[in-house]
Amino acid sequence: KHLLLAEDNDLNAEIALTILQENGMIVNRAEDGIRCLELLGAKPAGYYDAVFMDIQMPRMDGYQAAQAIRALPDARSTVPIIAMTANLFDEDVAACLAAGMDAHIPKPLEAGQMIRTIAEWLERKKQ
C-alpha cells in the first residue's frame, strides 16, 4: 500500500516512517500541507491509499490541507485522511473531522494503533 505522510517534525516523521515501512507500506513524506498537495497531485488518482496528516505544520496546516484535498475535482478527494496530533480533547477531534479527516490517532504515535487504524481504512476502501 502507498501512503502519504504529512509531518514537519523529523523525529515524529522517522517514527511514523519506521512503523509503516516495517509493516510493508510504501511511504512518501511531505514536510507541510503544501508539499502534501503537491505530492498527491503528482501521482494518478488512487495511487495513495491514505494520508497521515499532522495538524500543526508550517506554510499550510493539516486542517487546511485536508480541506484542500476534499475540494479536489477528482478521486483524490476521497483518499482517507488520518489525523495525527497530540491534541486529544473532543473539540480537537471534532475539528479534524469537520476539516474532512476520517480518523484521528494520538501522538506520541503507538505502532499498534497506527496499524489498526490504517488497516481499518484500507478495508473500508475495498468495500
Short mmCIF file of C-alpha atoms in Angstrom, two decimals:
data_model
loop_
_atom_site.label_atom_id
_atom_site.label_comp_id
_atom_site.label_asym_id
_atom_site.label_seq_id
_atom_site.Cartn_x
_atom_site.Cartn_y
_atom_site.Cartn_z
CA LYS A 1 0.00 0.00 0.00
CA HIS A 2 1.10 3.55 -0.75
CA LEU A 3 0.78 6.14 1.99
CA LEU A 4 1.47 9.86 2.14
CA LEU A 5 2.82 11.15 5.45
CA ALA A 6 2.45 14.89 6.09
CA GLU A 7 4.68 15.63 9.10
CA ASP A 8 7.05 18.55 9.65
CA ASN A 9 8.86 17.20 12.73
CA ASP A 10 11.79 15.00 11.69
CA LEU A 11 11.66 12.76 14.78
CA ASN A 12 7.90 12.18 14.51
CA ALA A 13 8.31 11.51 10.79
CA GLU A 14 11.09 9.00 11.43
CA ILE A 15 8.95 7.15 13.98
CA ALA A 16 5.92 7.05 11.67
CA LEU A 17 8.01 6.02 8.65
CA THR A 18 9.65 3.20 10.61
CA ILE A 19 6.32 1.86 11.90
CA LEU A 20 4.66 2.00 8.50
CA GLN A 21 7.59 0.69 6.45
CA GLU A 22 8.20 -2.19 8.88
CA ASN A 23 4.60 -3.17 8.19
CA GLY A 24 5.07 -3.29 4.43
CA MET A 25 3.85 0.17 3.48
CA ILE A 26 5.48 2.37 0.85
CA VAL A 27 5.55 5.89 2.30
CA ASN A 28 6.30 9.31 0.84
CA ARG A 29 6.80 12.21 3.23
CA ALA A 30 5.67 15.80 2.88
CA GLU A 31 7.06 18.40 5.29
CA ASP A 32 3.93 20.57 5.21
CA GLY A 33 0.45 20.79 3.74
CA ILE A 34 1.54 22.49 0.54
CA ARG A 35 4.04 19.73 -0.22
CA CYS A 36 1.39 17.14 0.67
CA LEU A 37 -0.90 18.56 -2.01
CA GLU A 38 1.99 18.67 -4.50
CA LEU A 39 2.86 15.00 -3.90
CA LEU A 40 -0.78 13.94 -4.01
CA GLY A 41 -1.23 15.81 -7.31
CA ALA A 42 1.94 14.34 -8.82
CA LYS A 43 0.55 10.79 -8.75
CA PRO A 44 -2.53 9.43 -10.50
CA ALA A 45 -5.80 9.31 -8.60
CA GLY A 46 -5.90 6.17 -6.48
CA TYR A 47 -2.11 5.92 -6.10
CA TYR A 48 -2.17 6.84 -2.41
CA ASP A 49 -4.28 4.56 -0.25
CA ALA A 50 -4.32 7.01 2.68
CA VAL A 51 -2.78 10.19 4.06
CA PHE A 52 -1.43 10.51 7.59
CA MET A 53 -1.81 14.21 8.40
CA ASP A 54 -0.11 16.16 11.16
CA ILE A 55 -2.16 19.14 12.28
CA GLN A 56 0.42 21.77 13.18
CA MET A 57 2.71 22.33 10.21
CA PRO A 58 4.28 25.42 8.64
CA ARG A 59 3.02 27.06 5.42
CA MET A 60 -0.25 25.06 5.43
CA ASP A 61 -1.56 23.20 8.46
CA GLY A 62 -3.32 19.85 8.44
CA TYR A 63 -6.81 21.34 8.61
CA GLN A 64 -6.19 23.48 5.53
CA ALA A 65 -4.54 20.62 3.67
CA ALA A 66 -7.44 18.27 4.41
CA GLN A 67 -9.95 20.86 3.21
CA ALA A 68 -7.91 21.37 0.02
CA ILE A 69 -7.78 17.61 -0.60
CA ARG A 70 -11.54 17.31 -0.14
CA ALA A 71 -12.02 20.13 -2.69
CA LEU A 72 -10.00 18.39 -5.43
CA PRO A 73 -12.01 17.73 -8.61
CA ASP A 74 -11.18 14.03 -8.94
CA ALA A 75 -10.93 10.78 -6.97
CA ARG A 76 -8.00 12.13 -4.97
CA SER A 77 -10.63 14.00 -2.95
CA THR A 78 -11.81 10.73 -1.40
CA VAL A 79 -8.47 9.44 -0.08
CA PRO A 80 -8.77 8.53 3.62
CA ILE A 81 -7.07 11.16 5.80
CA ILE A 82 -5.92 10.14 9.27
CA ALA A 83 -5.07 12.98 11.64
CA MET A 84 -2.04 12.65 13.89
CA THR A 85 -1.99 15.08 16.80
CA ALA A 86 -1.23 15.42 20.49
CA ASN A 87 -4.45 17.43 20.83
CA LEU A 88 -6.87 14.91 22.29
CA PHE A 89 -9.79 16.98 23.50
CA ASP A 90 -13.19 16.22 21.99
CA GLU A 91 -13.22 19.60 20.24
CA ASP A 92 -9.83 18.83 18.63
CA VAL A 93 -11.11 15.52 17.27
CA ALA A 94 -14.29 17.27 16.08
CA ALA A 95 -12.19 19.94 14.30
CA CYS A 96 -10.25 17.20 12.47
CA LEU A 97 -13.47 15.54 11.33
CA ALA A 98 -15.02 18.90 10.37
CA ALA A 99 -11.97 19.64 8.18
CA GLY A 100 -12.62 16.42 6.24
CA MET A 101 -10.37 13.96 8.03
CA ASP A 102 -11.68 10.46 8.54
CA ALA A 103 -9.91 9.33 11.70
CA HIS A 104 -7.69 10.58 14.49
CA ILE A 105 -4.72 8.94 16.21
CA PRO A 106 -2.89 10.47 19.15
CA LYS A 107 0.73 11.43 19.49
CA PRO A 108 3.02 10.09 20.70
CA LEU A 109 2.45 7.53 17.98
CA GLU A 110 1.87 3.95 19.02
CA ALA A 111 2.64 1.28 16.40
CA GLY A 112 -0.34 -0.96 17.12
CA GLN A 113 -2.84 1.85 16.92
CA MET A 114 -1.34 3.19 13.68
CA ILE A 115 -1.52 -0.21 12.02
CA ARG A 116 -5.04 -0.95 13.29
CA THR A 117 -6.25 2.43 12.03
CA ILE A 118 -4.71 2.10 8.58
CA ALA A 119 -5.95 -1.50 8.29
CA GLU A 120 -9.49 -0.36 9.14
CA TRP A 121 -9.44 2.38 6.48
CA LEU A 122 -7.88 0.16 3.83
CA GLU A 123 -10.63 -2.40 4.49
CA ARG A 124 -13.32 0.29 4.19
CA LYS A 125 -11.74 1.48 0.95
CA LYS A 126 -12.11 -2.03 -0.53
CA GLN A 127 -15.85 -2.12 0.14
#
